[in-house]
PDB file of C-alpha atoms in Angstrom:
ATOM      1  CA  MET P1043      -0.546  13.757 -46.886  1.00 48.00           C
ATOM      2  CA  TYR P1044      -2.878  10.758 -47.190  1.00 42.00           C
ATOM      3  CA  THR P1045      -0.519   8.500 -44.668  1.00 42.00           C
ATOM      4  CA  THR P1046      -0.689  11.022 -42.138  1.00 43.00           C
ATOM      5  CA  ILE P1047      -4.479  11.524 -42.384  1.00 43.00           C
ATOM      6  CA  SER P1048      -4.413   7.853 -42.227  1.00 41.00           C
ATOM      7  CA  LEU P1049      -2.480   7.840 -38.964  1.00 37.00           C
ATOM      8  CA  LEU P1050      -4.467  10.359 -37.459  1.00 40.00           C
ATOM      9  CA  ILE P1051      -7.712   8.609 -38.213  1.00 37.00           C
ATOM     10  CA  LEU P1052      -6.421   5.316 -36.905  1.00 35.00           C
ATOM     11  CA  SER P1053      -5.034   6.848 -34.056  1.00 39.00           C
ATOM     12  CA  SER P1054      -8.572   8.339 -33.182  1.00 41.00           C
ATOM     13  CA  ILE P1055     -10.386   4.968 -33.730  1.00 35.00           C
ATOM     14  CA  LEU P1056      -7.735   3.063 -31.179  1.00 34.00           C
ATOM     15  CA  SER P1057      -8.203   5.945 -28.807  1.00 38.00           C
ATOM     16  CA  ILE P1058     -12.105   5.283 -28.389  1.00 37.00           C
ATOM     17  CA  LEU P1059     -11.729   1.492 -28.324  1.00 35.00           C
ATOM     18  CA  PRO P1060     -12.050  -0.156 -25.018  1.00 39.00           C
ATOM     19  CA  HIS P1061      -8.779  -1.003 -23.541  1.00 42.00           C
ATOM     20  CA  SER P1062      -7.667  -3.611 -21.239  1.00 40.00           C
ATOM     21  CA  SER P1063      -7.104  -2.881 -17.958  1.00 63.00           C
ATOM     22  CA  ALA P1064      -4.128  -4.352 -15.634  1.00 73.00           C
ATOM     23  CA  TYR P1065      -5.249  -7.197 -13.426  1.00 86.00           C
ATOM     24  CA  ILE P1066      -4.821  -7.605  -9.732  1.00 90.00           C
ATOM     25  CA  PRO P1067      -2.818 -10.781  -8.653  1.00 91.00           C
ATOM     26  CA  ALA P1068      -4.812 -11.022  -5.464  1.00 93.00           C
ATOM     27  CA  TYR P1069      -8.426 -11.998  -4.145  1.00 93.00           C
ATOM     28  CA  PRO P1070     -10.405 -11.377  -1.040  1.00 94.00           C
ATOM     29  CA  VAL P1071     -10.804 -14.661   1.385  1.00 93.00           C
ATOM     30  CA  ASN P1072     -12.661 -14.879   4.164  1.00 92.00           C
ATOM     31  CA  ASP P1073      -9.775 -16.714   6.464  1.00 83.00           C
ATOM     32  CA  PRO P1074      -8.345 -13.890   8.578  1.00 70.00           C
ATOM     33  CA  VAL P1075      -5.447 -16.373   9.663  1.00 54.00           C
ATOM     34  CA  SER P1076      -2.498 -15.591   7.316  1.00 48.00           C
ATOM     35  CA  PRO P1077      -0.552 -18.344   5.347  1.00 46.00           C
ATOM     36  CA  PRO P1078       2.975 -19.393   5.126  1.00 42.00           C
ATOM     37  CA  ASP P1079       5.025 -16.403   4.925  1.00 44.00           C
ATOM     38  CA  ALA P1080       6.323 -15.180   1.911  1.00 42.00           C
ATOM     39  CA  SER P1081       9.893 -16.502   1.613  1.00 39.00           C
ATOM     40  CA  GLY P1082       8.190 -20.028   1.405  1.00 37.00           C
ATOM     41  CA  THR P1083       8.592 -21.359   4.974  1.00 34.00           C
ATOM     42  CA  ASN P1084       5.932 -22.474   7.422  1.00 33.00           C
ATOM     43  CA  GLY P1085       6.577 -19.234   9.570  1.00 34.00           C
ATOM     44  CA  THR P1086       8.231 -21.292  12.428  1.00 31.00           C
ATOM     45  CA  SER P1087       9.702 -17.995  13.905  1.00 33.00           C
ATOM     46  CA  PRO P1088       6.843 -15.336  13.951  1.00 37.00           C
ATOM     47  CA  SER P1089       7.248 -11.935  14.758  1.00 47.00           C
ATOM     48  CA  GLU P1090       4.878  -9.291  15.443  1.00 50.00           C
ATOM     49  CA  SER P1091       4.243  -6.534  12.998  1.00 57.00           C
ATOM     50  CA  TRP P1092       2.703  -3.073  13.430  1.00 59.00           C
ATOM     51  CA  LEU P1093       0.828  -0.712  11.895  1.00 58.00           C
ATOM     52  CA  ASN P1094       1.566   2.570  13.631  1.00 60.00           C
ATOM     53  CA  MET P1095      -0.298   5.817  12.999  1.00 57.00           C
ATOM     54  CA  THR P1096       0.043   9.318  14.245  1.00 54.00           C
ATOM     55  CA  SER P1097      -1.115  12.796  13.421  1.00 54.00           C
ATOM     56  CA  GLN P1098      -1.128  16.284  14.846  1.00 45.00           C
ATOM     57  CA  SER P1099      -4.937  15.837  14.928  1.00 50.00           C
ATOM     58  CA  TYR P1100      -4.384  13.057  17.776  1.00 49.00           C
ATOM     59  CA  ASN P1101      -2.145  15.285  19.420  1.00 47.00           C
ATOM     60  CA  GLY P1102       0.940  13.238  18.730  1.00 47.00           C
ATOM     61  CA  GLY P1103      -0.674   9.961  19.688  1.00 48.00           C
ATOM     62  CA  GLY P1104      -0.024   6.820  17.882  1.00 54.00           C
ATOM     63  CA  PHE P1105      -1.725   3.867  16.680  1.00 66.00           C
ATOM     64  CA  ALA P1106      -0.411   0.427  16.388  1.00 65.00           C
ATOM     65  CA  LEU P1107      -1.489  -2.806  14.227  1.00 74.00           C
ATOM     66  CA  LYS P1108      -0.034  -5.758  12.984  1.00 75.00           C
ATOM     67  CA  VAL P1109       0.165  -6.353   9.223  1.00 85.00           C
ATOM     68  CA  SER P1110       1.603  -9.404   6.772  1.00 87.00           C
ATOM     69  CA  TYR P1111       4.347  -9.579   4.536  1.00 84.00           C
ATOM     70  CA  SER P1112       2.930 -10.814   1.373  1.00 85.00           C
ATOM     71  CA  VAL P1113       5.787 -10.727  -1.476  1.00 86.00           C
ATOM     72  CA  VAL P1114       9.193  -9.863  -0.838  1.00 84.00           C
ATOM     73  CA  GLY P1115      10.666  -7.593  -3.616  1.00 85.00           C
ATOM     74  CA  ALA P1116      13.439  -8.510  -5.865  1.00 83.00           C
ATOM     75  CA  LYS P1117      15.784  -6.090  -4.269  1.00 82.00           C
ATOM     76  CA  SER P1118      14.254  -5.607  -0.872  1.00 85.00           C
ATOM     77  CA  ASN P1119      15.965  -4.239   1.908  1.00 84.00           C
ATOM     78  CA  GLY P1120      12.569  -5.173   3.869  1.00 81.00           C
ATOM     79  CA  LEU P1121      11.922  -1.158   4.316  1.00 85.00           C
ATOM     80  CA  ALA P1122       9.697   1.107   2.428  1.00 86.00           C
ATOM     81  CA  LYS P1123       8.632   4.766   3.352  1.00 87.00           C
ATOM     82  CA  GLY P1124       6.794   7.596   1.819  1.00 88.00           C
ATOM     83  CA  PRO P1125       3.371   8.845   1.111  1.00 90.00           C
ATOM     84  CA  PHE P1126       0.480   6.325   1.350  1.00 90.00           C
ATOM     85  CA  LEU P1127      -1.734   6.437  -1.236  1.00 94.00           C
ATOM     86  CA  HIS P1128      -4.926   4.638  -2.963  1.00 95.00           C
ATOM     87  CA  PHE P1129      -3.866   3.502  -6.324  1.00 95.00           C
ATOM     88  CA  SER P1130      -6.224   2.123  -8.795  1.00 90.00           C
ATOM     89  CA  GLU P1131      -6.824   2.540 -12.747  1.00 83.00           C
ATOM     90  CA  THR P1132      -9.396   5.034 -12.128  1.00 79.00           C
ATOM     91  CA  ASN P1133      -8.363   8.346 -14.318  1.00 76.00           C
ATOM     92  CA  LEU P1134      -4.691   6.928 -14.103  1.00 83.00           C
ATOM     93  CA  THR P1135      -2.285   8.874 -16.672  1.00 87.00           C
ATOM     94  CA  GLU P1136       1.051   7.872 -17.850  1.00 91.00           C
ATOM     95  CA  ASP P1137       2.711  10.445 -15.499  1.00 95.00           C
ATOM     96  CA  THR P1138       5.471   9.218 -13.107  1.00 96.00           C
ATOM     97  CA  THR P1139       7.305  10.576 -10.102  1.00 97.00           C
ATOM     98  CA  THR P1140      10.769  10.137  -8.595  1.00 96.00           C
ATOM     99  CA  THR P1141       9.303  11.151  -5.149  1.00 97.00           C
ATOM    100  CA  PRO P1142       8.964   7.783  -3.269  1.00 96.00           C
ATOM    101  CA  TRP P1143       5.424   6.587  -2.375  1.00 96.00           C
ATOM    102  CA  ILE P1144       3.765   3.333  -1.342  1.00 94.00           C
ATOM    103  CA  ALA P1145       0.498   2.280  -3.516  1.00 96.00           C
ATOM    104  CA  LEU P1146      -2.730   1.186  -1.308  1.00 95.00           C
ATOM    105  CA  VAL P1147      -4.399  -1.433  -3.304  1.00 96.00           C
ATOM    106  CA  SER P1148      -7.849  -2.548  -3.024  1.00 96.00           C
ATOM    107  CA  CYS P1149      -8.108  -6.632  -3.954  1.00 95.00           C
ATOM    108  CA  ASP P1150     -11.907  -6.491  -3.989  1.00 93.00           C
ATOM    109  CA  SER P1151     -12.510  -6.737  -7.826  1.00 81.00           C
ATOM    110  CA  ASN P1152     -10.795  -7.089 -11.300  1.00 69.00           C
ATOM    111  CA  SER P1153     -11.925  -5.125 -14.109  1.00 54.00           C
ATOM    112  CA  THR P1154     -14.020  -7.278 -16.457  1.00 45.00           C
ATOM    113  CA  ASN P1155     -11.814  -6.638 -19.468  1.00 52.00           C
ATOM    114  CA  ALA P1156      -8.633  -7.169 -17.440  1.00 48.00           C
ATOM    115  CA  SER P1157      -5.459  -7.909 -18.981  1.00 53.00           C
ATOM    116  CA  THR P1158      -3.658 -11.123 -18.567  1.00 57.00           C
ATOM    117  CA  THR P1159      -0.013  -9.893 -18.755  1.00 67.00           C
ATOM    118  CA  THR P1160      -0.116  -6.408 -16.921  1.00 82.00           C
ATOM    119  CA  ASP P1161      -0.779  -6.444 -13.363  1.00 89.00           C
ATOM    120  CA  ILE P1162      -1.567  -3.315 -11.221  1.00 93.00           C
ATOM    121  CA  PHE P1163       1.767  -3.602  -8.947  1.00 94.00           C
ATOM    122  CA  THR P1164       3.618  -3.342 -12.159  1.00 92.00           C
ATOM    123  CA  LEU P1165       1.826  -0.075 -13.029  1.00 92.00           C
ATOM    124  CA  ALA P1166       2.554   1.450  -9.744  1.00 95.00           C
ATOM    125  CA  ARG P1167       6.045   0.452  -9.827  1.00 95.00           C
ATOM    126  CA  GLN P1168       6.304   2.367 -13.241  1.00 94.00           C
ATOM    127  CA  ARG P1169       4.861   5.514 -11.662  1.00 96.00           C
ATOM    128  CA  GLY P1170       7.655   5.236  -9.021  1.00 96.00           C
ATOM    129  CA  ALA P1171       6.059   3.216  -6.189  1.00 97.00           C
ATOM    130  CA  ILE P1172       8.423   1.546  -3.775  1.00 94.00           C
ATOM    131  CA  ALA P1173       6.308  -0.922  -2.516  1.00 93.00           C
ATOM    132  CA  ALA P1174       2.439  -1.771  -2.265  1.00 94.00           C
ATOM    133  CA  PHE P1175      -0.106  -2.479   0.509  1.00 93.00           C
ATOM    134  CA  LEU P1176      -3.403  -4.918  -0.132  1.00 95.00           C
ATOM    135  CA  TYR P1177      -6.618  -4.530   1.601  1.00 96.00           C
ATOM    136  CA  SER P1178      -9.993  -5.869   1.436  1.00 96.00           C
ATOM    137  CA  LEU P1179     -13.377  -4.319   2.679  1.00 96.00           C
ATOM    138  CA  TYR P1180     -15.543  -7.512   1.547  1.00 94.00           C
ATOM    139  CA  GLY P1181     -13.164 -10.323   2.675  1.00 94.00           C
ATOM    140  CA  GLU P1182     -11.166 -10.813   5.739  1.00 92.00           C
ATOM    141  CA  ARG P1183      -8.093 -10.404   3.897  1.00 92.00           C
ATOM    142  CA  CYS P1184      -5.994 -10.608   0.605  1.00 94.00           C
ATOM    143  CA  GLU P1185      -4.551 -13.630  -0.842  1.00 92.00           C
ATOM    144  CA  ILE P1186      -1.802 -13.164  -3.479  1.00 91.00           C
ATOM    145  CA  SER P1187      -2.372 -15.391  -6.582  1.00 89.00           C
ATOM    146  CA  ARG P1188       0.332 -18.500  -6.511  1.00 87.00           C
ATOM    147  CA  ASP P1189       1.669 -17.551  -9.802  1.00 86.00           C
ATOM    148  CA  TYR P1190       2.380 -14.323  -9.012  1.00 87.00           C
ATOM    149  CA  ALA P1191       4.087 -15.153  -5.353  1.00 82.00           C
ATOM    150  CA  ASP P1192       6.348 -17.251  -7.641  1.00 83.00           C
ATOM    151  CA  PRO P1193       9.622 -15.164  -7.872  1.00 79.00           C
ATOM    152  CA  THR P1194      10.517 -17.403 -10.832  1.00 80.00           C
ATOM    153  CA  ASN P1195       7.502 -15.968 -12.689  1.00 80.00           C
ATOM    154  CA  PHE P1196       8.003 -12.447 -11.773  1.00 73.00           C
ATOM    155  CA  ASP P1197      11.508 -11.246 -11.136  1.00 67.00           C
ATOM    156  CA  ASN P1198      10.984  -7.482 -10.878  1.00 69.00           C
ATOM    157  CA  ARG P1199       8.740  -7.000  -8.311  1.00 82.00           C
ATOM    158  CA  MET P1200       8.574  -4.763  -5.052  1.00 90.00           C
ATOM    159  CA  ASP P1201       7.735  -5.482  -1.550  1.00 89.00           C
ATOM    160  CA  ILE P1202       3.602  -6.009  -1.240  1.00 90.00           C
ATOM    161  CA  PHE P1203       2.094  -6.053   2.435  1.00 88.00           C
ATOM    162  CA  SER P1204      -1.258  -6.451   3.346  1.00 90.00           C
ATOM    163  CA  ALA P1205      -3.948  -6.040   5.959  1.00 90.00           C
ATOM    164  CA  PRO P1206      -4.401  -9.369   8.194  1.00 88.00           C
ATOM    165  CA  MET P1207      -8.227  -9.113   8.736  1.00 88.00           C
ATOM    166  CA  LEU P1208     -11.056  -6.926   7.723  1.00 93.00           C
ATOM    167  CA  THR P1209     -11.065  -4.903  10.838  1.00 88.00           C
ATOM    168  CA  ALA P1210      -7.627  -3.981  10.024  1.00 88.00           C
ATOM    169  CA  SER P1211      -8.434  -2.738   6.790  1.00 93.00           C
ATOM    170  CA  GLN P1212     -11.435  -0.727   7.752  1.00 94.00           C
ATOM    171  CA  PHE P1213      -9.355   0.736  10.689  1.00 89.00           C
ATOM    172  CA  ILE P1214      -6.876   2.146   7.825  1.00 89.00           C
ATOM    173  CA  GLU P1215      -9.663   3.330   5.722  1.00 92.00           C
ATOM    174  CA  ASP P1216     -10.980   5.266   8.347  1.00 90.00           C
ATOM    175  CA  ARG P1217      -7.805   7.101   9.074  1.00 86.00           C
ATOM    176  CA  PHE P1218      -7.970   8.678   5.696  1.00 84.00           C
ATOM    177  CA  ALA P1219     -11.095  10.676   7.095  1.00 85.00           C
ATOM    178  CA  VAL P1220      -8.686  13.111   8.549  1.00 80.00           C
ATOM    179  CA  ILE P1221      -6.897  13.667   4.991  1.00 80.00           C
ATOM    180  CA  THR P1222      -7.744  16.251   2.464  1.00 85.00           C
ATOM    181  CA  THR P1223      -9.226  14.581  -0.665  1.00 89.00           C
ATOM    182  CA  LYS P1224      -6.792  15.574  -3.026  1.00 89.00           C
ATOM    183  CA  TYR P1225      -3.924  13.885  -0.902  1.00 90.00           C
ATOM    184  CA  ARG P1226      -5.733  10.420  -0.545  1.00 92.00           C
ATOM    185  CA  ASN P1227      -5.007   9.327  -4.084  1.00 95.00           C
ATOM    186  CA  PHE P1228      -2.009   8.706  -6.457  1.00 97.00           C
ATOM    187  CA  ASN P1229      -1.323  12.116  -8.161  1.00 96.00           C
ATOM    188  CA  ALA P1230       2.084  12.374  -9.934  1.00 97.00           C
ATOM    189  CA  THR P1231       2.155  16.367 -10.072  1.00 97.00           C
ATOM    190  CA  LEU P1232       1.482  16.655  -6.490  1.00 96.00           C
ATOM    191  CA  LEU P1233       4.121  14.160  -5.691  1.00 97.00           C
ATOM    192  CA  ASN P1234       6.418  15.956  -8.071  1.00 97.00           C
ATOM    193  CA  ASP P1235       5.511  19.519  -6.636  1.00 96.00           C
ATOM    194  CA  SER P1236       5.935  18.134  -2.906  1.00 93.00           C
ATOM    195  CA  ALA P1237       9.259  16.288  -3.418  1.00 96.00           C
ATOM    196  CA  ALA P1238      11.274  18.463  -1.122  1.00 93.00           C
ATOM    197  CA  GLU P1239       8.937  18.399   1.691  1.00 88.00           C
ATOM    198  CA  VAL P1240       8.114  14.636   1.376  1.00 88.00           C
ATOM    199  CA  ASN P1241      12.261  14.246   1.306  1.00 92.00           C
ATOM    200  CA  ALA P1242      12.487  16.112   4.276  1.00 86.00           C
ATOM    201  CA  THR P1243       9.885  13.856   6.139  1.00 81.00           C
ATOM    202  CA  LEU P1244      11.651  10.489   5.281  1.00 82.00           C
ATOM    203  CA  PHE P1245      14.728  12.138   6.685  1.00 83.00           C
ATOM    204  CA  ASP P1246      13.263  12.962  10.002  1.00 75.00           C
ATOM    205  CA  GLY P1247      12.363  16.518   9.188  1.00 66.00           C
ATOM    206  CA  PRO P1248       8.914  18.234   9.367  1.00 68.00           C
ATOM    207  CA  VAL P1249       5.650  16.440   8.175  1.00 69.00           C
ATOM    208  CA  ALA P1250       4.736  17.422   4.860  1.00 74.00           C
ATOM    209  CA  GLN P1251       1.485  18.860   4.526  1.00 76.00           C
ATOM    210  CA  GLY P1252      -1.330  17.073   3.793  1.00 81.00           C
ATOM    211  CA  PHE P1253       0.130  13.620   3.217  1.00 85.00           C
ATOM    212  CA  MET P1254      -0.411  10.579   4.935  1.00 85.00           C
ATOM    213  CA  PHE P1255       2.775   8.679   5.174  1.00 85.00           C
ATOM    214  CA  ALA P1256       3.719   4.776   5.774  1.00 85.00           C
ATOM    215  CA  SER P1257       6.656   2.936   6.906  1.00 84.00           C
ATOM    216  CA  LEU P1258       6.574  -0.471   5.955  1.00 84.00           C
ATOM    217  CA  ARG P1259       9.242  -2.837   7.874  1.00 81.00           C
ATOM    218  CA  ALA P1260       9.705  -6.182   7.513  1.00 79.00           C
ATOM    219  CA  SER P1261      11.036  -8.230  10.988  1.00 75.00           C
ATOM    220  CA  ASN P1262      14.385  -8.802   9.497  1.00 72.00           C
ATOM    221  CA  ALA P1263      15.035  -5.260   7.971  1.00 73.00           C
ATOM    222  CA  THR P1264      18.185  -3.637   9.621  1.00 69.00           C
ATOM    223  CA  ALA P1265      17.643   0.017   8.804  1.00 67.00           C
ATOM    224  CA  ASP P1266      15.315   2.401  10.764  1.00 64.00           C
ATOM    225  CA  GLY P1267      11.820   2.156  10.217  1.00 61.00           C
ATOM    226  CA  GLY P1268      10.962   5.402  10.473  1.00 56.00           C
ATOM    227  CA  PHE P1269       8.898   7.843  12.578  1.00 57.00           C
ATOM    228  CA  GLY P1270       8.922   7.181  15.926  1.00 48.00           C
ATOM    229  CA  ASP P1271       8.084   4.683  18.600  1.00 42.00           C
ATOM    230  CA  LEU P1272       4.199   4.479  18.893  1.00 41.00           C
ATOM    231  CA  THR P1273       2.071   2.743  21.332  1.00 36.00           C
ATOM    232  CA  PRO P1274      -0.459  -0.008  20.535  1.00 37.00           C
ATOM    233  CA  ILE P1275      -4.236   0.885  19.365  1.00 35.00           C
ATOM    234  CA  ALA P1276      -5.486  -0.427  22.764  1.00 34.00           C
ATOM    235  CA  ASP P1277      -3.228   1.931  24.814  1.00 32.00           C
ATOM    236  CA  LYS P1278      -4.319   5.146  23.409  1.00 33.00           C
ATOM    237  CA  PRO P1279      -7.306   6.812  22.359  1.00 34.00           C
ATOM    238  CA  GLN P1280      -8.237   7.072  18.742  1.00 37.00           C
ATOM    239  CA  GLY P1281      -9.433  10.317  18.482  1.00 38.00           C
ATOM    240  CA  ASN P1282     -12.672  11.855  17.367  1.00 40.00           C
ATOM    241  CA  GLY P1283     -14.545   9.846  19.997  1.00 38.00           C
ATOM    242  CA  GLY P1284     -13.610   6.300  18.726  1.00 39.00           C
ATOM    243  CA  ASN P1285     -13.517   3.292  20.773  1.00 39.00           C
ATOM    244  CA  PRO P1286      -9.756   2.115  20.834  1.00 36.00           C
ATOM    245  CA  ASN P1287     -11.089  -1.621  20.999  1.00 37.00           C
ATOM    246  CA  THR P1288     -12.046  -1.736  17.102  1.00 36.00           C
ATOM    247  CA  GLY P1289     -11.848  -5.751  17.210  1.00 35.00           C
ATOM    248  CA  LEU P1290      -8.373  -5.745  16.223  1.00 35.00           C
ATOM    249  CA  GLU P1291      -6.669  -8.259  18.398  1.00 35.00           C
ATOM    250  CA  LEU P1292      -3.075  -7.227  19.215  1.00 33.00           C
ATOM    251  CA  ASN P1293      -1.880 -10.577  20.665  1.00 31.00           C
ATOM    252  CA  ILE P1294      -2.418 -12.376  17.453  1.00 31.00           C
ATOM    253  CA  LEU P1295       0.517 -14.226  16.058  1.00 28.00           C
ATOM    254  CA  TYR P1296       0.623 -14.626  12.017  1.00 31.00           C
ATOM    255  CA  ALA P1297       2.174 -17.218  10.750  1.00 27.00           C
ATOM    256  CA  THR P1298       4.095 -15.102   8.095  1.00 31.00           C
ATOM    257  CA  VAL P1299       7.342 -13.029   7.508  1.00 31.00           C
ATOM    258  CA  VAL P1300       5.870  -9.972   9.193  1.00 36.00           C
ATOM    259  CA  ALA P1301       6.500  -6.209   8.651  1.00 38.00           C
ATOM    260  CA  VAL P1302       5.802  -2.760  10.410  1.00 41.00           C
ATOM    261  CA  LEU P1303       3.522  -0.169   8.750  1.00 43.00           C
ATOM    262  CA  THR P1304       3.826   3.241  10.159  1.00 42.00           C
ATOM    263  CA  LEU P1305       1.253   6.068   8.970  1.00 47.00           C
ATOM    264  CA  LEU P1306       1.879   9.408   9.530  1.00 44.00           C
ATOM    265  CA  SER P1307      -0.906  12.093   8.732  1.00 43.00           C
ATOM    266  CA  LEU P1308      -1.027  15.512   9.017  1.00 43.00           C
ATOM    267  CA  MET P1309      -3.996  17.940   8.131  1.00 44.00           C
TER     268      MET P1309
END
């Protein structure tokens, strides 16, 4: 009996002690020009990468934006598709999902008591994420730490893509304005409940209600990147009276392994 009481007291004490938060192995930088690609080469054969966005609120129109392929996953085929969801440790639970999803992670700040052993991408992967996308609203772009980028140090990584400049990050965030709040952030229960609709969307079925979808595709991926052909931002209106020329230079070549990000949303 005394042992049981002691364990209960210890558990209560541990539950109220501050815990270490996972660290984000990336940081914002003010240089919008991407570094050498994630394979370690000098990016001698750059290709274009695009962020493609569409929803019924845009009457089927789409938007295109180049993105960078920052980290190659351990078993990557260069393609990841799923709901696109903000992910952080705020109100994070241990709940997991088998429904594929992509983590949208800000590199703008680390917790003051961040762990030195557990990273934010590991937390996302443990909860079912198949890829991650980094963005910054303070710097021009996110840069992965050299230690994390080294596959000999982290051998169980997933693909990580990133916005190449500040205006790209701002543009992505603005697209979430048409999404109902509950569909903007990671929620394992919601993903589990929506598994059938999400999987139908990923296999060219009807778009799952509420979610924004992303397809991340590296330039050397052989699989189909997803949700149809969309045209560049400059060639289509943004909807809601937006200016199509948001400062995103579509003719910039990034010296990186490139990716395609397709966003699909439905109110």
